Amino acid sequence: MTTFFHALGGRVLMPALLLLLAACHSASVDRPAAAEPANPDATPATQALLSNMHELKGEGFMFGHQDTMAYGVQWQNQPDQSDIKRVTGAYPALYGWDIGHLERGDASNLDSVNFQSMRQWMLDAFERGGVVTVSWHMTHPGTGVGSWNTDTGAESLLPGGEDHGALKASLDRFVEFARSLEVTLPDGERGLMPLIFRPWHEHNGDWFWWGKGATSEQDYIALWQFTVNYLTKTQGLDNLLFAFSPDRSRLELSNFESAYLYGYPGDDYVDIMGIDNYWDLGHPSNEASKKQNLEQFVASLTGLAKLAATHEKLPAMTEGGQDTLFEADFFTGRLLSGLLANEWTRQIAYVQLWRNANREREQKDHFYVPYPGHPTEENFMEFYRHPATLFEGDLPAMYR
Ligand code: BMA
């Protein structure tokens, strides 16, 4: 570029070149994104996490697992365990935790994970160089009913609404929790560990009280914007990156952009454009063939990555997988094939699979990664060994 530029006379061409670069900007897959965090006051470590995740794009994706340290299919209450670790010997790069029931002041979350233990697992992950993401199946602060109850929406929680104080009280529980996550940062100072915060997920579905039907699009946007402003500006939490995550089952591919942007609170309120995808990975209610599934998986990731590039956001598969892993080649045949399909799908910065419920405690099979002895174990090892799959030990320093 420099040679070409000088050869043609820099002065005259400079403005034209800049214009050209600006025009290419939105569609280019090669250009590293600027990675300005939504919160302009984000701490240096939080900004570094965002930039470093942007840097990973095209190189590989961080592999994550929900609740991984808390329990697995065949074990619970054991130190330093994870089904990922039991199978591969490695820790995942990304750790997902849900703080549902923190708002009730409970000692444990909705899946019986003790909050003090969760806190320690988050700190341990940071110490090892891993990344933590938090979701929230929040009970309705006004009515106290669970997140899956859709009788009452978010309207009363908004500023001026009768339950607005209750929403703030719920958010304050998280503020207190996040403030307890104090670590020594790369600059040697004590401060809060960065978190990827993913509230109000799958809002384009009709199953949560903040979702379609119970809550209008306008109220959803107001809820999101209030949440971000309250946590950052009012409470001064500057260690958060914000992830938006509609559900793929309700995203029409032929109309991807406008479907995806339903409820989008705006670029000033989002760092990560996510997608929760169970639908294209062998969901029992999806009647498409496996081949069509794969095509649609690729189309959804491609659409997401292109849109995220336009908005200068990080594209990620924030949640998903195949419940009970009934296909022996799931990890390479479906997940990896989709993620490596083209230059856009290779921009996906992380993929997080959902939890491995403890069989004895929950009396059911509900799991997304293999455990020792499961038929997908070998296939998962192949996935693990692939250079594009990043586990904790593969990560560069993410916070500097
Ligand atoms: C769902 C299931 C539930 C769980 C909830 C919150 O997808 O795994 O069993 O309670 O997530 O983690």
Coordinates of C-alpha atoms and ligand atoms in Angstrom, one line a residue:
M1 CA 0.0 0.0 0.0
T2 CA 2.8 2.5 0.9
T3 CA 4.7 1.8 -2.3
F4 CA 1.6 2.3 -4.4
F5 CA 0.6 5.4 -2.5
H6 CA 4.1 7.0 -2.8
A7 CA 4.5 6.1 -6.4
L8 CA 1.3 7.9 -7.3
G9 CA 2.0 11.0 -5.2
G10 CA 0.7 10.9 -1.6
R11 CA -0.7 14.4 -1.3
V12 CA -3.3 14.2 -4.0
L13 CA -4.3 10.6 -3.4
M14 CA -4.5 10.7 0.4
P15 CA -8.1 11.9 0.7
A16 CA -9.2 9.5 -2.1
L17 CA -7.5 6.6 -0.4
L18 CA -9.1 7.4 2.9
L19 CA -12.5 7.5 1.3
L20 CA -11.8 4.2 -0.4
L21 CA -10.7 2.7 2.9
A22 CA -13.8 4.0 4.6
A23 CA -16.0 2.6 1.9
C24 CA -14.4 -0.9 2.1
H25 CA -14.5 -0.7 5.8
S26 CA -17.9 -2.2 6.3
A27 CA -17.5 -5.2 4.1
S28 CA -13.9 -6.1 4.8
V29 CA -13.0 -9.3 6.6
D30 CA -9.3 -8.6 6.8
R31 CA -9.4 -5.3 8.5
P32 CA -9.0 -5.6 12.3
A33 CA -11.9 -3.8 14.0
A34 CA -11.3 -0.7 16.1
A35 CA -12.8 -2.4 19.2
E36 CA -14.0 0.6 21.1
P37 CA -15.9 -0.6 24.1
A38 CA -19.6 0.5 24.5
N39 CA -18.6 1.9 27.9
P40 CA -16.1 4.7 27.2
D41 CA -14.9 4.4 30.8
A42 CA -14.2 0.6 30.5
T43 CA -11.0 -0.3 32.5
P44 CA -7.8 -0.9 30.5
A45 CA -8.1 -4.7 31.3
T46 CA -11.6 -4.7 30.0
Q47 CA -10.6 -2.8 26.8
A48 CA -7.7 -5.2 26.4
L49 CA -10.1 -8.2 26.6
L50 CA -12.2 -6.8 23.9
S51 CA -9.3 -6.0 21.7
N52 CA -7.7 -9.3 22.2
M53 CA -10.9 -11.1 21.3
H54 CA -11.0 -9.1 18.1
E55 CA -7.5 -10.1 17.4
L56 CA -8.4 -13.8 17.7
K57 CA -10.9 -13.5 14.8
G58 CA -9.7 -15.5 11.8
E59 CA -7.1 -17.3 14.0
G60 CA -9.4 -19.4 16.0
F61 CA -12.3 -19.3 18.5
M62 CA -12.4 -19.6 22.2
F63 CA -14.2 -22.7 23.3
G64 CA -16.5 -22.2 26.3
H65 CA -18.7 -24.3 28.5
Q66 CA -21.5 -23.3 31.0
D67 CA -21.1 -24.3 34.6
T68 CA -18.1 -26.4 33.7
M69 CA -16.3 -26.4 37.1
A70 CA -19.5 -26.9 39.2
Y71 CA -20.6 -30.3 38.1
G72 CA -20.6 -32.8 35.3
V73 CA -22.7 -35.7 34.1
Q74 CA -21.1 -38.2 36.5
W75 CA -19.7 -36.0 39.3
Q76 CA -20.5 -33.0 41.6
N77 CA -18.8 -31.3 44.5
Q78 CA -15.3 -32.2 43.5
P79 CA -12.5 -29.7 43.4
D80 CA -10.9 -28.6 40.1
Q81 CA -13.1 -30.8 37.9
S82 CA -14.8 -30.2 34.6
D83 CA -16.1 -32.7 32.0
I84 CA -13.9 -30.8 29.4
K85 CA -10.9 -31.3 31.6
R86 CA -11.8 -34.9 32.3
V87 CA -11.9 -35.7 28.6
T88 CA -9.1 -33.5 27.3
G89 CA -6.9 -32.7 30.3
A90 CA -7.4 -29.0 29.4
Y91 CA -9.6 -26.2 30.7
P92 CA -11.9 -24.4 28.4
A93 CA -11.0 -20.9 27.4
L94 CA -14.4 -19.4 28.4
Y95 CA -16.5 -20.1 31.4
G96 CA -20.2 -19.4 31.4
W97 CA -22.1 -18.8 34.6
D98 CA -25.8 -17.9 35.3
I99 CA -26.7 -15.7 38.2
G100 CA -30.4 -16.5 38.2
H101 CA -31.7 -16.3 41.8
L102 CA -29.0 -13.9 42.9
E103 CA -31.7 -11.3 42.7
R104 CA -33.7 -13.3 45.4
G105 CA -30.8 -13.2 47.7
D106 CA -30.4 -17.0 47.5
A107 CA -27.2 -18.8 48.3
S108 CA -27.2 -20.8 45.1
N109 CA -28.3 -20.1 41.5
L110 CA -31.3 -21.7 39.8
D111 CA -29.3 -24.8 39.0
S112 CA -27.9 -25.2 42.6
V113 CA -24.5 -23.6 42.0
N114 CA -23.4 -21.9 45.2
F115 CA -22.6 -18.2 44.5
Q116 CA -19.6 -18.2 46.7
S117 CA -18.1 -21.2 44.9
M118 CA -19.0 -19.6 41.5
R119 CA -17.2 -16.4 42.6
Q120 CA -14.1 -18.5 43.4
W121 CA -14.3 -20.3 40.1
M122 CA -14.4 -17.0 38.3
L123 CA -11.4 -15.7 40.1
D124 CA -9.5 -19.0 39.4
A125 CA -10.3 -18.7 35.7
F126 CA -9.0 -15.2 35.6
E127 CA -5.8 -16.3 37.4
R128 CA -5.2 -19.0 34.8
G129 CA -5.9 -16.5 31.9
G130 CA -9.4 -17.6 31.0
V131 CA -12.4 -15.5 30.2
V132 CA -15.8 -15.4 32.1
T133 CA -19.2 -14.7 30.8
V134 CA -22.4 -14.2 32.9
S135 CA -26.0 -14.7 31.9
W136 CA -29.0 -14.1 34.1
H137 CA -32.3 -16.0 34.2
M138 CA -33.7 -13.3 36.4
T139 CA -37.0 -13.7 38.3
H140 CA -39.3 -10.8 37.5
P141 CA -38.4 -8.2 40.1
G142 CA -42.0 -7.0 40.3
T143 CA -44.0 -10.3 40.4
G144 CA -41.2 -12.6 41.7
V145 CA -42.2 -15.3 39.1
G146 CA -39.5 -17.2 37.2
S147 CA -37.9 -16.0 34.0
W148 CA -40.0 -18.4 31.9
N149 CA -43.2 -16.9 33.1
T150 CA -44.6 -14.6 30.4
D151 CA -47.7 -13.2 32.1
T152 CA -46.0 -9.9 33.0
G153 CA -43.5 -8.1 30.8
A154 CA -40.8 -5.5 31.5
E155 CA -43.0 -2.4 31.3
S156 CA -43.5 -1.9 35.1
L157 CA -39.7 -2.2 35.6
L158 CA -38.8 0.8 33.4
P159 CA -38.0 4.3 34.8
G160 CA -41.3 5.7 36.1
G161 CA -42.8 2.2 36.4
E162 CA -44.1 0.8 39.7
D163 CA -41.5 -1.9 39.9
H164 CA -38.5 0.2 38.8
G165 CA -37.1 0.2 42.3
A166 CA -37.3 -3.6 42.4
L167 CA -35.3 -3.8 39.2
K168 CA -32.6 -1.6 40.6
A169 CA -32.5 -3.7 43.7
S170 CA -32.0 -6.8 41.5
L171 CA -29.3 -5.2 39.5
D172 CA -27.7 -4.1 42.8
R173 CA -27.2 -7.7 43.8
F174 CA -25.1 -8.2 40.7
V175 CA -23.2 -4.9 41.3
E176 CA -22.3 -6.3 44.8
F177 CA -21.2 -9.6 43.3
A178 CA -19.2 -8.0 40.5
R179 CA -17.5 -5.7 43.0
S180 CA -16.3 -8.7 45.0
L181 CA -14.4 -10.0 42.0
E182 CA -11.2 -8.1 42.9
V183 CA -8.0 -9.3 41.3
T184 CA -4.4 -8.2 40.6
L185 CA -4.5 -6.8 37.1
P186 CA -1.6 -7.0 34.6
D187 CA -0.5 -3.5 35.5
G188 CA 0.0 -4.7 39.1
E189 CA -2.9 -2.7 40.5
R190 CA -5.9 -4.3 42.3
G191 CA -9.2 -3.9 40.4
L192 CA -12.2 -5.8 39.1
M193 CA -11.8 -8.7 36.8
P194 CA -13.4 -8.1 33.4
L195 CA -16.6 -10.0 32.6
I196 CA -18.7 -10.5 29.5
F197 CA -22.2 -9.7 30.7
R198 CA -25.0 -11.2 28.7
P199 CA -28.3 -10.1 30.1
W200 CA -31.8 -10.4 28.6
H201 CA -30.9 -13.2 26.2
E202 CA -33.0 -14.8 23.5
H203 CA -35.5 -11.9 23.7
N204 CA -36.7 -12.6 20.1
G205 CA -38.2 -15.9 21.5
D206 CA -41.5 -15.9 23.4
W207 CA -40.4 -17.9 26.4
F208 CA -38.9 -15.3 28.8
W209 CA -40.8 -12.4 30.4
W210 CA -38.4 -10.0 28.7
G211 CA -39.1 -11.7 25.3
K212 CA -41.4 -11.2 22.4
G213 CA -45.1 -11.1 23.4
A214 CA -44.7 -10.3 27.0
T215 CA -42.5 -7.3 26.4
S216 CA -42.7 -4.9 23.5
E217 CA -39.6 -4.2 21.3
Q218 CA -39.5 -0.6 22.6
D219 CA -39.7 -1.7 26.2
Y220 CA -37.0 -4.3 25.7
I221 CA -34.7 -1.6 24.2
A222 CA -35.4 0.6 27.2
L223 CA -34.8 -2.2 29.6
W224 CA -31.4 -3.0 28.0
Q225 CA -30.3 0.7 27.8
F226 CA -31.3 1.3 31.4
T227 CA -29.4 -1.8 32.5
V228 CA -26.2 -0.7 30.8
N229 CA -26.5 2.9 32.0
Y230 CA -27.3 1.9 35.5
L231 CA -24.5 -0.6 35.9
T232 CA -21.9 1.6 34.2
K233 CA -22.8 5.3 34.8
T234 CA -24.8 5.0 38.1
Q235 CA -22.9 2.2 39.8
G236 CA -19.5 2.7 38.1
L237 CA -19.0 -0.9 37.0
D238 CA -16.3 -0.4 34.3
N239 CA -15.3 -4.1 34.0
L240 CA -18.2 -5.2 31.8
L241 CA -18.5 -6.0 28.1
F242 CA -22.1 -6.3 26.9
A243 CA -23.2 -9.3 24.8
F244 CA -26.5 -9.2 22.9
S245 CA -27.8 -12.7 22.0
P246 CA -31.0 -13.4 20.1
D247 CA -32.0 -17.0 19.5
R248 CA -31.4 -18.5 16.0
S249 CA -34.7 -20.5 16.0
R250 CA -36.6 -17.2 15.6
L251 CA -34.2 -15.6 13.1
E252 CA -35.4 -15.7 9.6
L253 CA -32.3 -16.3 7.4
S254 CA -33.8 -14.7 4.3
N255 CA -34.2 -11.5 6.3
F256 CA -31.3 -11.9 8.6
E257 CA -30.3 -8.3 9.2
S258 CA -33.6 -6.9 10.2
A259 CA -34.6 -10.1 12.1
Y260 CA -31.3 -9.9 14.0
L261 CA -31.7 -6.3 14.9
Y262 CA -35.1 -6.8 16.5
G263 CA -34.7 -5.2 19.9
Y264 CA -31.1 -4.1 19.2
P265 CA -30.4 -1.3 21.7
G266 CA -27.8 0.4 19.5
D267 CA -24.0 0.3 19.0
D268 CA -23.4 2.4 22.2
Y269 CA -24.9 -0.4 24.3
V270 CA -23.3 -3.5 22.9
D271 CA -19.8 -5.0 22.5
I272 CA -20.6 -8.5 21.3
M273 CA -23.2 -9.5 18.7
G274 CA -24.0 -13.0 19.7
I275 CA -26.3 -15.7 18.6
D276 CA -27.7 -18.6 20.7
N277 CA -27.8 -21.6 18.3
Y278 CA -29.3 -24.9 19.2
W279 CA -31.6 -24.9 16.2
D280 CA -29.1 -25.7 13.4
L281 CA -27.2 -28.3 15.4
G282 CA -29.8 -31.1 15.4
H283 CA -32.6 -29.6 17.4
P284 CA -35.4 -32.2 17.8
S285 CA -38.1 -29.8 16.6
N286 CA -36.1 -28.8 13.5
E287 CA -37.3 -30.9 10.6
A288 CA -34.6 -29.8 8.1
S289 CA -32.1 -32.5 7.0
K290 CA -28.6 -32.6 8.4
K291 CA -27.3 -31.1 5.2
Q292 CA -29.8 -28.3 5.4
N293 CA -29.0 -27.8 9.0
L294 CA -25.3 -27.3 8.2
E295 CA -26.1 -24.9 5.3
Q296 CA -28.3 -22.9 7.6
F297 CA -25.7 -23.0 10.4
V298 CA -23.2 -21.5 8.0
A299 CA -25.7 -19.0 6.7
S300 CA -26.5 -17.8 10.3
L301 CA -22.9 -17.4 11.3
T302 CA -22.0 -15.7 8.0
G303 CA -24.9 -13.3 8.4
L304 CA -23.9 -12.6 12.0
A305 CA -20.2 -12.0 11.2
K306 CA -21.0 -9.6 8.3
L307 CA -23.4 -7.6 10.5
A308 CA -21.0 -7.5 13.4
A309 CA -18.2 -6.2 11.0
T310 CA -20.6 -3.4 9.8
H311 CA -21.2 -2.4 13.4
E312 CA -17.6 -3.0 14.5
K313 CA -18.7 -5.5 17.1
L314 CA -17.4 -8.9 18.0
P315 CA -19.4 -11.9 16.6
A316 CA -19.8 -14.9 18.9
M317 CA -21.9 -18.0 19.3
T318 CA -22.9 -17.1 22.8
E319 CA -24.8 -20.3 23.6
G320 CA -25.8 -23.6 22.0
G321 CA -25.0 -27.1 21.1
Q322 CA -26.7 -30.5 20.7
D323 CA -28.5 -31.7 23.8
T324 CA -27.4 -35.3 24.7
L325 CA -24.9 -35.5 21.8
F326 CA -26.6 -38.2 19.8
E327 CA -24.3 -37.9 16.7
A328 CA -20.8 -39.4 17.1
D329 CA -19.3 -36.8 14.7
F330 CA -21.0 -33.7 16.1
F331 CA -17.9 -31.8 17.0
T332 CA -16.1 -32.0 13.7
G333 CA -19.0 -32.8 11.3
R334 CA -21.3 -30.1 12.5
L335 CA -19.7 -27.6 14.8
L336 CA -16.2 -27.3 13.4
S337 CA -17.4 -27.7 9.7
G338 CA -19.8 -24.8 10.2
L339 CA -17.3 -22.6 12.0
L340 CA -14.6 -23.1 9.4
A341 CA -16.9 -22.9 6.4
N342 CA -15.8 -19.6 5.0
E343 CA -13.8 -16.4 5.8
W344 CA -16.9 -14.9 7.6
T345 CA -17.6 -17.9 9.9
R346 CA -13.9 -17.9 10.8
Q347 CA -14.5 -14.5 12.4
I348 CA -16.6 -16.0 15.2
A349 CA -14.5 -15.2 18.3
Y350 CA -16.0 -17.7 20.7
V351 CA -18.4 -20.6 21.0
Q352 CA -20.1 -21.5 24.2
L353 CA -21.9 -24.8 24.7
W354 CA -24.5 -25.3 27.4
R355 CA -24.2 -27.2 30.7
N356 CA -23.7 -30.9 31.5
A357 CA -26.4 -31.6 34.1
N358 CA -25.5 -34.0 36.8
R359 CA -27.4 -37.1 36.1
E360 CA -27.8 -38.2 39.7
R361 CA -29.1 -34.9 41.0
E362 CA -31.3 -33.9 38.1
Q363 CA -32.4 -37.4 37.1
K364 CA -32.2 -36.7 33.4
D365 CA -29.8 -36.6 30.5
H366 CA -29.0 -33.0 29.6
F367 CA -25.5 -32.4 28.4
Y368 CA -23.6 -30.7 25.6
V369 CA -20.0 -31.8 25.9
P370 CA -18.8 -35.4 26.3
Y371 CA -17.8 -37.0 29.6
P372 CA -15.4 -39.9 29.9
G373 CA -16.8 -43.0 28.2
H374 CA -19.3 -41.1 26.0
P375 CA -19.3 -42.1 22.3
T376 CA -18.3 -38.5 21.2
E377 CA -15.2 -38.5 23.3
E378 CA -12.8 -39.3 20.4
N379 CA -14.5 -36.8 18.1
F380 CA -14.2 -34.2 20.8
M381 CA -10.5 -34.9 21.0
E382 CA -10.1 -34.3 17.3
F383 CA -12.0 -31.0 17.8
Y384 CA -9.7 -30.2 20.7
R385 CA -6.5 -30.9 18.7
H386 CA -7.6 -28.7 15.8
P387 CA -5.6 -25.5 15.7
A388 CA -8.7 -23.3 15.4
T389 CA -10.2 -24.5 18.7
L390 CA -8.8 -22.4 21.5
F391 CA -8.7 -23.8 25.0
E392 CA -7.4 -21.9 28.0
G393 CA -3.8 -22.9 27.5
D394 CA -3.9 -21.7 23.9
L395 CA -4.9 -18.1 24.8
P396 CA -2.5 -15.2 24.6
A397 CA -2.6 -12.8 27.6
M398 CA -6.2 -11.6 27.3
Y399 CA -6.1 -8.7 29.8
R400 CA -3.1 -6.7 28.7
Ligands
BMA1 C1 -31.8 -24.3 30.4 C2 -31.7 -25.7 31.0 C3 -32.3 -25.6 32.4 C4 -31.6 -24.6 33.2 C5 -31.5 -23.2 32.5 C6 -30.7 -22.2 33.2 O1 -31.4 -24.3 29.1 O2 -30.4 -26.1 31.1 O3 -32.2 -26.9 33.0 O4 -32.2 -24.4 34.5 O5 -31.0 -23.4 31.2 O6 -29.4 -22.6 33.4

